[in-house]
PDB file of C-alpha atoms in Angstrom:
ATOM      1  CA  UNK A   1     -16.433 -61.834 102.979  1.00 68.00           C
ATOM      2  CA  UNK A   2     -17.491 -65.573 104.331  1.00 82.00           C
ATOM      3  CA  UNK A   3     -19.023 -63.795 107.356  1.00 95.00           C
ATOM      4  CA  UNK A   4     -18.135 -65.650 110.757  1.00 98.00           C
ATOM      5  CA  UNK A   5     -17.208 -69.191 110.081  1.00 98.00           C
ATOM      6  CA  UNK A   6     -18.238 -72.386 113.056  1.00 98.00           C
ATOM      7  CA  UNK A   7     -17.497 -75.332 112.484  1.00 97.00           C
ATOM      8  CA  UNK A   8     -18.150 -78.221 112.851  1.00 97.00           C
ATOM      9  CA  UNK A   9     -22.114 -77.044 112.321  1.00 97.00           C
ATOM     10  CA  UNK A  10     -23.319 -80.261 114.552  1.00 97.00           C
ATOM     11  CA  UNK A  11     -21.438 -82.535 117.009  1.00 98.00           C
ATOM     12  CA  UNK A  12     -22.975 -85.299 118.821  1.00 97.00           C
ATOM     13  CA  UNK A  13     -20.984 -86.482 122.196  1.00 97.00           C
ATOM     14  CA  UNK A  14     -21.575 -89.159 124.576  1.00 97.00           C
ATOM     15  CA  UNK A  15     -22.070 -87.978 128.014  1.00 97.00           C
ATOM     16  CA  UNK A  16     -18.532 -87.434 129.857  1.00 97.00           C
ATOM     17  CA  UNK A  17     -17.081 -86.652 126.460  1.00 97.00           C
ATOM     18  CA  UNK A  18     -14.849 -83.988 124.870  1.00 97.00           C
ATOM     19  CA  UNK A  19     -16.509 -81.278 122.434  1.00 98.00           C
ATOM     20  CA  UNK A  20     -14.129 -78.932 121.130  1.00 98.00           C
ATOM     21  CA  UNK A  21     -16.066 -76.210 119.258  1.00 98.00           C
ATOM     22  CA  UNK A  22     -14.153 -73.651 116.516  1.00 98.00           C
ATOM     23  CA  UNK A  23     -14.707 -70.232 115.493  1.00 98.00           C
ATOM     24  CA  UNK A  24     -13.115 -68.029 112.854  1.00 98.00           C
ATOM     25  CA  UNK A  25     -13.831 -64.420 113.372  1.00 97.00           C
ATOM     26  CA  UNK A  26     -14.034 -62.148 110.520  1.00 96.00           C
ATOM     27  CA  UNK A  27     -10.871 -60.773 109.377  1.00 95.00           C
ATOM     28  CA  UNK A  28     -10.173 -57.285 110.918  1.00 92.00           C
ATOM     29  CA  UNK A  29     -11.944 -57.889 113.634  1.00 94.00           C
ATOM     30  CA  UNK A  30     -10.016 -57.725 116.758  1.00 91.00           C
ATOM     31  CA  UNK A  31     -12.993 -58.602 119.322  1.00 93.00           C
ATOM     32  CA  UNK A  32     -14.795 -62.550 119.802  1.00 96.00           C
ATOM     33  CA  UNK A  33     -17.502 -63.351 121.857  1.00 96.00           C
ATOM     34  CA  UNK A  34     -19.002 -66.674 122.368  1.00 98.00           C
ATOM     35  CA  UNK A  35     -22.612 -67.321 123.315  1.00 98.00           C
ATOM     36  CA  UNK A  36     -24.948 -70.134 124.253  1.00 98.00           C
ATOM     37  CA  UNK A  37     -28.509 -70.645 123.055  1.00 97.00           C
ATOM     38  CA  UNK A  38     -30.992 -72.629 124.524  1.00 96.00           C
ATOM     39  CA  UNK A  39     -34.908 -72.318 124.569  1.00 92.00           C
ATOM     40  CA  UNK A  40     -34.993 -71.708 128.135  1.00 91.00           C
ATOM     41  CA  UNK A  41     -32.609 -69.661 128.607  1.00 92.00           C
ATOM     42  CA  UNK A  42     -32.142 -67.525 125.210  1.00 93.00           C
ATOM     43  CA  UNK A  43     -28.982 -65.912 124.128  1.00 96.00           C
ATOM     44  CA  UNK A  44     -26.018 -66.264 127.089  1.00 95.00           C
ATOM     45  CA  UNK A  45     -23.058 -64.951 127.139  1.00 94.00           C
ATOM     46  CA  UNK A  46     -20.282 -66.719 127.739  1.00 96.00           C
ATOM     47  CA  UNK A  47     -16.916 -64.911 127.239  1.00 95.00           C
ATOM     48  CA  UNK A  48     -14.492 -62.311 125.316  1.00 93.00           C
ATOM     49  CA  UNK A  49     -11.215 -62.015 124.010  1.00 94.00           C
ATOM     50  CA  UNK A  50     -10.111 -58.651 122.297  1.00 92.00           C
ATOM     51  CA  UNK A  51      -6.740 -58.813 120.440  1.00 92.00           C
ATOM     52  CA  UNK A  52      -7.005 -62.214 121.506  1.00 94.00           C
ATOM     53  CA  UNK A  53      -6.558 -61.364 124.988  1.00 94.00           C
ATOM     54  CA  UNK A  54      -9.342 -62.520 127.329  1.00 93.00           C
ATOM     55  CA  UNK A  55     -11.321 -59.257 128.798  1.00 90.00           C
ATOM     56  CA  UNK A  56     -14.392 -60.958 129.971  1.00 90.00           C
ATOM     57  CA  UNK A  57     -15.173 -64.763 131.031  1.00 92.00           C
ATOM     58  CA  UNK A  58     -18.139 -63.750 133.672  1.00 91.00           C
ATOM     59  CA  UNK A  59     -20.795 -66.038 131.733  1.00 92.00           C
ATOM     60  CA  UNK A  60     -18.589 -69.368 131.416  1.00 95.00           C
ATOM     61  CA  UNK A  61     -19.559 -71.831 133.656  1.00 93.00           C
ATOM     62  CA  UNK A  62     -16.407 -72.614 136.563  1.00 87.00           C
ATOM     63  CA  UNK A  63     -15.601 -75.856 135.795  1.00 91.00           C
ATOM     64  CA  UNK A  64     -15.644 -78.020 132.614  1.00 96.00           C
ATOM     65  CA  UNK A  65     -15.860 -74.822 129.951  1.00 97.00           C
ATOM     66  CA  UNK A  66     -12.361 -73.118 128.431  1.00 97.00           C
ATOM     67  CA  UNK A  67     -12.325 -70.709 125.429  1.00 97.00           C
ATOM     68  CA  UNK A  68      -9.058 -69.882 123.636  1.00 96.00           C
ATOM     69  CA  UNK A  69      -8.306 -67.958 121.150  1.00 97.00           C
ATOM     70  CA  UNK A  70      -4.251 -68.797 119.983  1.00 94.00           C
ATOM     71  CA  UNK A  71      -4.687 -66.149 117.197  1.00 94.00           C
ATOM     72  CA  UNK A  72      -6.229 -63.612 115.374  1.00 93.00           C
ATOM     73  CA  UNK A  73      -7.624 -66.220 113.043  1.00 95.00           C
ATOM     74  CA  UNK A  74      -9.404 -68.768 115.470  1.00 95.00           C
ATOM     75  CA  UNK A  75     -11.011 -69.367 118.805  1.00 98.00           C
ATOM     76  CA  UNK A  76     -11.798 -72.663 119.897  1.00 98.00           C
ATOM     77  CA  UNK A  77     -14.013 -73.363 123.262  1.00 98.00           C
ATOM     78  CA  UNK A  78     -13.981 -76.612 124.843  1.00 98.00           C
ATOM     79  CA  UNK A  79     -16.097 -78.220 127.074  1.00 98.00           C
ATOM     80  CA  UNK A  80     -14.528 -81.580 129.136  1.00 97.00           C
ATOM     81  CA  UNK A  81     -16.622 -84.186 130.055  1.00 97.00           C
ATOM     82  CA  UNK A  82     -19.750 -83.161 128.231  1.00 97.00           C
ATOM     83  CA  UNK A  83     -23.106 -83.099 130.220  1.00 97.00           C
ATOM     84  CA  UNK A  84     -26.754 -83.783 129.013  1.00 96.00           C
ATOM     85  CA  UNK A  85     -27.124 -80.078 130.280  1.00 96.00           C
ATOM     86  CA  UNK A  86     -24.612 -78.833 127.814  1.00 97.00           C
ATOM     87  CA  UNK A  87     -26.965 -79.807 124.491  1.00 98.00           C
ATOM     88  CA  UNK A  88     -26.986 -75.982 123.331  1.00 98.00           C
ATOM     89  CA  UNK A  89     -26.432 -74.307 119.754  1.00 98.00           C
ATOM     90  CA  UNK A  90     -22.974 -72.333 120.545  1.00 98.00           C
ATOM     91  CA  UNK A  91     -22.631 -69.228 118.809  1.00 98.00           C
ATOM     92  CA  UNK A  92     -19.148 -67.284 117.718  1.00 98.00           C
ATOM     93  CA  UNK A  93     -19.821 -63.415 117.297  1.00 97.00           C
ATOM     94  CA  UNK A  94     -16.810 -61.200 116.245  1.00 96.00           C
ATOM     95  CA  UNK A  95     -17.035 -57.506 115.975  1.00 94.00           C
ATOM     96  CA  UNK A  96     -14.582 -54.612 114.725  1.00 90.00           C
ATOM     97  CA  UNK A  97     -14.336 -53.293 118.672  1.00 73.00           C
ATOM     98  CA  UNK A  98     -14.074 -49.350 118.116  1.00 69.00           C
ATOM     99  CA  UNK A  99     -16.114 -49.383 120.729  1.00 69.00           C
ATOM    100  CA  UNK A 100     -17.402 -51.314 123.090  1.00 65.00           C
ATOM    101  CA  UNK A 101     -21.075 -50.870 121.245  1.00 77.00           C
ATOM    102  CA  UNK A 102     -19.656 -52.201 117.873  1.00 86.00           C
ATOM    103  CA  UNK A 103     -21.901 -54.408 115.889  1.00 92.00           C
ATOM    104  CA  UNK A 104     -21.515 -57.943 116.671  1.00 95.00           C
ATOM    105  CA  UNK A 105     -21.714 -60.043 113.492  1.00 96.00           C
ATOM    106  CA  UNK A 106     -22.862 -63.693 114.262  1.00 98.00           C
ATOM    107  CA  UNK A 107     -21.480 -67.264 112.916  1.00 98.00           C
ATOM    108  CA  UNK A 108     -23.980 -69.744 112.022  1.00 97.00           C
ATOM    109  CA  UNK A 109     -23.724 -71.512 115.543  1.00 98.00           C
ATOM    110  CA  UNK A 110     -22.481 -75.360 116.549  1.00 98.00           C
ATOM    111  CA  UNK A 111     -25.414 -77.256 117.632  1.00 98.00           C
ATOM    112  CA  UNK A 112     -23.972 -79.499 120.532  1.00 98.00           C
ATOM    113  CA  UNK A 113     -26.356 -82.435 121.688  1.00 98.00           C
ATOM    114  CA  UNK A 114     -24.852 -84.646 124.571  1.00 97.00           C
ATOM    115  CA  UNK A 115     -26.308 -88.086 125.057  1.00 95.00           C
TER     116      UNK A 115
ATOM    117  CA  UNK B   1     -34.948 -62.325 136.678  1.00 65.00           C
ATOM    118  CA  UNK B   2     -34.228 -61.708 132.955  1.00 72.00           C
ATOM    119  CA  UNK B   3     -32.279 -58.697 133.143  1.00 88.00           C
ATOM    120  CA  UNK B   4     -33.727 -57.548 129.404  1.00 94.00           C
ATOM    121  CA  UNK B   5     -37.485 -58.392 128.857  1.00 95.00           C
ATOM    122  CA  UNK B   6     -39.478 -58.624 125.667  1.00 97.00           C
ATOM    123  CA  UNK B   7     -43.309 -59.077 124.624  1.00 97.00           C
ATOM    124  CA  UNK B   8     -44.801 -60.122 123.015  1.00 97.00           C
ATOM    125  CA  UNK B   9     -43.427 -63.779 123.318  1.00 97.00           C
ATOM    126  CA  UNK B  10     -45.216 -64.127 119.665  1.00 97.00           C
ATOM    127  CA  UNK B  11     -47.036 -62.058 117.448  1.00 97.00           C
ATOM    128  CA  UNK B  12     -48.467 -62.724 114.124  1.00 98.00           C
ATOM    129  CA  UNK B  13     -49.926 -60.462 111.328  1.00 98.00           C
ATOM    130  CA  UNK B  14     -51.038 -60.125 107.686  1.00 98.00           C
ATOM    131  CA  UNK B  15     -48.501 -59.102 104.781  1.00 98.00           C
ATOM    132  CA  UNK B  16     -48.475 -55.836 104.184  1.00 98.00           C
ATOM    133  CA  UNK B  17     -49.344 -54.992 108.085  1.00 98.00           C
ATOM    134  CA  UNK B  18     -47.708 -53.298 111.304  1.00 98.00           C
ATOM    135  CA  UNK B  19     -46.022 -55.738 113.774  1.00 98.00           C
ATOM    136  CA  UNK B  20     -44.826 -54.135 116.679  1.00 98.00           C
ATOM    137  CA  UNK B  21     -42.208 -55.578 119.151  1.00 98.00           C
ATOM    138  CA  UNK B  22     -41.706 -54.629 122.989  1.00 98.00           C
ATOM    139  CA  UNK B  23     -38.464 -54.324 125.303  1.00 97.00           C
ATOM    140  CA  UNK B  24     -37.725 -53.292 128.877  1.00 95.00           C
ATOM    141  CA  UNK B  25     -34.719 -53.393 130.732  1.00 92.00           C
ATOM    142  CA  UNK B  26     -34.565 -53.838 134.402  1.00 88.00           C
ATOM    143  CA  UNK B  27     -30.897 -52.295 134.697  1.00 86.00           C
ATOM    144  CA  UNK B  28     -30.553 -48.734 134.757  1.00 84.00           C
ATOM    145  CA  UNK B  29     -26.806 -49.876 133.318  1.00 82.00           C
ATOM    146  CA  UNK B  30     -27.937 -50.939 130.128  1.00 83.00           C
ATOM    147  CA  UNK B  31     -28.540 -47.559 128.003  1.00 80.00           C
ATOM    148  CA  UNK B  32     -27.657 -49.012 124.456  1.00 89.00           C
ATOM    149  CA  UNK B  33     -29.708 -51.006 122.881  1.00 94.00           C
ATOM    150  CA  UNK B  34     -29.615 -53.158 119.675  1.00 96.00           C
ATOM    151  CA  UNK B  35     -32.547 -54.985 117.421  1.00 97.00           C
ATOM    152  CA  UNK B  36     -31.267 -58.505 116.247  1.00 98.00           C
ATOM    153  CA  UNK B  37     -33.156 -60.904 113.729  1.00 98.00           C
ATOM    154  CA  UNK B  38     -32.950 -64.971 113.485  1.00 98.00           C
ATOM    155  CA  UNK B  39     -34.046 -66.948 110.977  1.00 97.00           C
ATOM    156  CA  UNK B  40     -34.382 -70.555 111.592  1.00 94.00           C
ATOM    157  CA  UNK B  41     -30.939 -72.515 111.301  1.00 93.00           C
ATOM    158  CA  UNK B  42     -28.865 -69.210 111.321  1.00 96.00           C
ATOM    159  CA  UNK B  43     -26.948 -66.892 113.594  1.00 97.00           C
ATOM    160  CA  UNK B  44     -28.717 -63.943 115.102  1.00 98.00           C
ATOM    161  CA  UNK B  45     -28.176 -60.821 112.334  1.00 97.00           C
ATOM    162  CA  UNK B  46     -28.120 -57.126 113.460  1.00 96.00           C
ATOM    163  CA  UNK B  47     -31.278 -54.895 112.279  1.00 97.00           C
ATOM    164  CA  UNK B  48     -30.381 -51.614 114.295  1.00 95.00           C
ATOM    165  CA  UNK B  49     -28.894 -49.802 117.199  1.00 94.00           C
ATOM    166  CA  UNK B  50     -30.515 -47.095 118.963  1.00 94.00           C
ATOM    167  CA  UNK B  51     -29.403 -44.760 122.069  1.00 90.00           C
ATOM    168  CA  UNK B  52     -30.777 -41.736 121.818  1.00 91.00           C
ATOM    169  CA  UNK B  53     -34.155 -40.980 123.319  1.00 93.00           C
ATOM    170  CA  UNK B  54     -36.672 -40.830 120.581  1.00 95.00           C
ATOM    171  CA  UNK B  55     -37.528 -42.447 117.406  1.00 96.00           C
ATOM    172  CA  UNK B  56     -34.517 -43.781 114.503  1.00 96.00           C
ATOM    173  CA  UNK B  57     -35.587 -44.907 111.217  1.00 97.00           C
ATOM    174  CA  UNK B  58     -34.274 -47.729 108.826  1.00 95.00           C
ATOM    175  CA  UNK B  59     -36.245 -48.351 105.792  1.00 96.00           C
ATOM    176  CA  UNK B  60     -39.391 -50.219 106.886  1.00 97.00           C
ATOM    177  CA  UNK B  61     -37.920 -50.709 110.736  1.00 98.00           C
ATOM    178  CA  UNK B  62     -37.992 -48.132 113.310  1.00 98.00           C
ATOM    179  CA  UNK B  63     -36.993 -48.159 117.095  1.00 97.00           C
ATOM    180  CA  UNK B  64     -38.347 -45.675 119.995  1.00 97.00           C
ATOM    181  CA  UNK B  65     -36.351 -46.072 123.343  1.00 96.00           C
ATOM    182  CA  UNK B  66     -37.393 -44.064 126.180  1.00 95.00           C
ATOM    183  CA  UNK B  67     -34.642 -43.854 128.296  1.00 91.00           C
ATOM    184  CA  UNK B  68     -36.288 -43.012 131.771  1.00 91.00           C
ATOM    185  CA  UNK B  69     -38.212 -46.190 131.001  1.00 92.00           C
ATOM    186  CA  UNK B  70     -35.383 -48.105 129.720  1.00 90.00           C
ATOM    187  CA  UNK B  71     -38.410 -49.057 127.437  1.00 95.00           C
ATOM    188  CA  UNK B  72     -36.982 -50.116 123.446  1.00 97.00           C
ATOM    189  CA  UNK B  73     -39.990 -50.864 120.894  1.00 98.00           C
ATOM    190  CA  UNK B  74     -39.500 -52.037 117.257  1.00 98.00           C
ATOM    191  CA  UNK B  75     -42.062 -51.205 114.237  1.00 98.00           C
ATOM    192  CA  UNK B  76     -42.048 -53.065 110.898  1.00 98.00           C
ATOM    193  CA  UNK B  77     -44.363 -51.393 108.328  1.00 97.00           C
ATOM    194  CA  UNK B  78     -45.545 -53.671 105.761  1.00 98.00           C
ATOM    195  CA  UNK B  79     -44.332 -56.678 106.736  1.00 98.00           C
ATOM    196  CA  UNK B  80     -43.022 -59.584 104.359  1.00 97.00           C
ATOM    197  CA  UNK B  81     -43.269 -63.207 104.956  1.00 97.00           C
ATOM    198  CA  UNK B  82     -39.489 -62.901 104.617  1.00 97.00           C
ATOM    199  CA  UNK B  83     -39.590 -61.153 108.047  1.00 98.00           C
ATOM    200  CA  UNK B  84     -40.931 -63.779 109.718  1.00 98.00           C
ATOM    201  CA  UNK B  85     -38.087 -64.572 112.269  1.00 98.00           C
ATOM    202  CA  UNK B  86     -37.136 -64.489 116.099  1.00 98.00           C
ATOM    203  CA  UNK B  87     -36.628 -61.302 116.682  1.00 98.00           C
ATOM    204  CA  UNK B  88     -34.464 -60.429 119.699  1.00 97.00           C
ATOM    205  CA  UNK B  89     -33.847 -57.054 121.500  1.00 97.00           C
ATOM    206  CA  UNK B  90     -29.894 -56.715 123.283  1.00 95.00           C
ATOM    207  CA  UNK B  91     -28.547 -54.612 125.969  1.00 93.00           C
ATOM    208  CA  UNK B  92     -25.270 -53.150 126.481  1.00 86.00           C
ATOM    209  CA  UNK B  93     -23.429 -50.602 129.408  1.00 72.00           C
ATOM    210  CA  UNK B  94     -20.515 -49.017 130.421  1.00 64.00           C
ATOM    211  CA  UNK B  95     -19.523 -51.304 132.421  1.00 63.00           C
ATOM    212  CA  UNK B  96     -20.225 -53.901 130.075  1.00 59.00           C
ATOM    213  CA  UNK B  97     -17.114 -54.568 128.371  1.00 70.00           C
ATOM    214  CA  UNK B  98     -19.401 -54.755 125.144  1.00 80.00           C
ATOM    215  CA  UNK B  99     -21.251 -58.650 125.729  1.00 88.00           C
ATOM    216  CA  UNK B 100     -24.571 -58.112 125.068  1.00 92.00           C
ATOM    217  CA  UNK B 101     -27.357 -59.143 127.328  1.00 92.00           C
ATOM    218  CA  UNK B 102     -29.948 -60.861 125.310  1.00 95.00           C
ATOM    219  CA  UNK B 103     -34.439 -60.975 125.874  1.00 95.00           C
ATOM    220  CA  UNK B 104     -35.761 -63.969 125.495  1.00 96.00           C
ATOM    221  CA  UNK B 105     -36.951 -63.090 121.856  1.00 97.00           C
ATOM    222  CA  UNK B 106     -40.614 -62.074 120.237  1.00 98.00           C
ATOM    223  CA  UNK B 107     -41.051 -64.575 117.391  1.00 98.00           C
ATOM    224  CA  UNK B 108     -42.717 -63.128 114.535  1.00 98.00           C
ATOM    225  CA  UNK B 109     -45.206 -64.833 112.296  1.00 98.00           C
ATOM    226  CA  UNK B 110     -46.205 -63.021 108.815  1.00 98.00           C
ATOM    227  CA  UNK B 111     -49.402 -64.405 107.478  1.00 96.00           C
ATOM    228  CA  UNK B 112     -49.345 -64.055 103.101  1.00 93.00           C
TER     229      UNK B 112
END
């Protein structure tokens, strides 16, 4: 079991740039969850798709930010015209969902640093 | 206002010694609570869950939550450099749709 996989594990953008960040959950799982981490604010969450349906976007910012998640294999989320503001390490969780208090088993993160 | 609190913001003790780690929550909501460790350079990794009022026990970790507090504590007896981490308590509700609501994190410094 490679665990949750993010890739790529660093991207660099120029401000007003594209960053498309990708996540394979752990296979099984039918829940995803994306968070941001920064030192200021911690752990955020940002959205969550079960059976790759989106349940919960509360924590994505309105404009700029879209998470997908086209199958049961990937989820991508993509931030448009990247912002100083957005330098965060993005992390993929994915979790069997029985519940709604399931573990949450984390990827390795993105570290996204806008210029 | 951090909805999930933790103290200390860093703590540091000798091998072999108690390190003790503190979490409120300010949201009567939140009623399930979970321990996660970081190591530098990887993702957040689940210790252990707790719900019930009262103490729960795994290995050399144990967690006490108080729920008319909403207070959450984590214990590490005999603590390994290898422990030496951020250590993060999470918060999670019914109406929560299962994201969990993330402290700021206690980081944890074992002195060999």
């Amino acid at each position: 079991n490679a665990g949750v996989i993010q890739t790529p594990r660093h991207k660099v953008t120029g401000k007003g740039q594209e960053a498309t960040l990708w996540c394979e959950p752990i296979s099984g799982h039918s829940a995803v969850f994306w968070y941001r981490q920064t030192i200021v604010q911690g752990l955020e969450f940002l959205t969550y798709f079960r059976n790759q349906a989106p349940i919960d976007d509360s924590g994505m910012p309105k404009e700029r930010f879209s998470a997908q998640m086209p199958n049961q294999s990937h989820s991508t989320l993509k931030i448009q015209s990247t912002q100083p503001q957005d330098s965060a390490v993005y992390l993929c969780a994915s979790s069997l969902d029985r519940d709604r208090y399931a573990e949450q088993f984390f990827g390795p993160g993105t570290r996204l640093t806008v210029l | 206002q951090q909805k999930v609190q933790q103290s200390p913001e860093s703590l540091s003790v000798p091998e072999g010694g108690m390190a003790s780690l503190n979490c409120t929550s300010s949201d009567r909501n939140f009623q399930y609570f979970w321990w996660y460790r970081q190591h530098s350079g990887e993702g957040p990794k689940a210790l252990m869950s707790i719900f019930s009022d009262g103490d729960k026990k795994e290995g050399r970790f144990t967690a006490h939550l108080n729920k008319a507090s909403l207070h959450v504590s984590l214990h590490i007896r005999d603590s390994q450099p290898s422990d030496s981490a951020l250590y993060f308590c999470a918060a999670s509700g019914p109406g929560n749709t299962g994201k969990l609501i993330f402290g700021l994190g206690t980081t944890l410094q074992v002195q060999p």
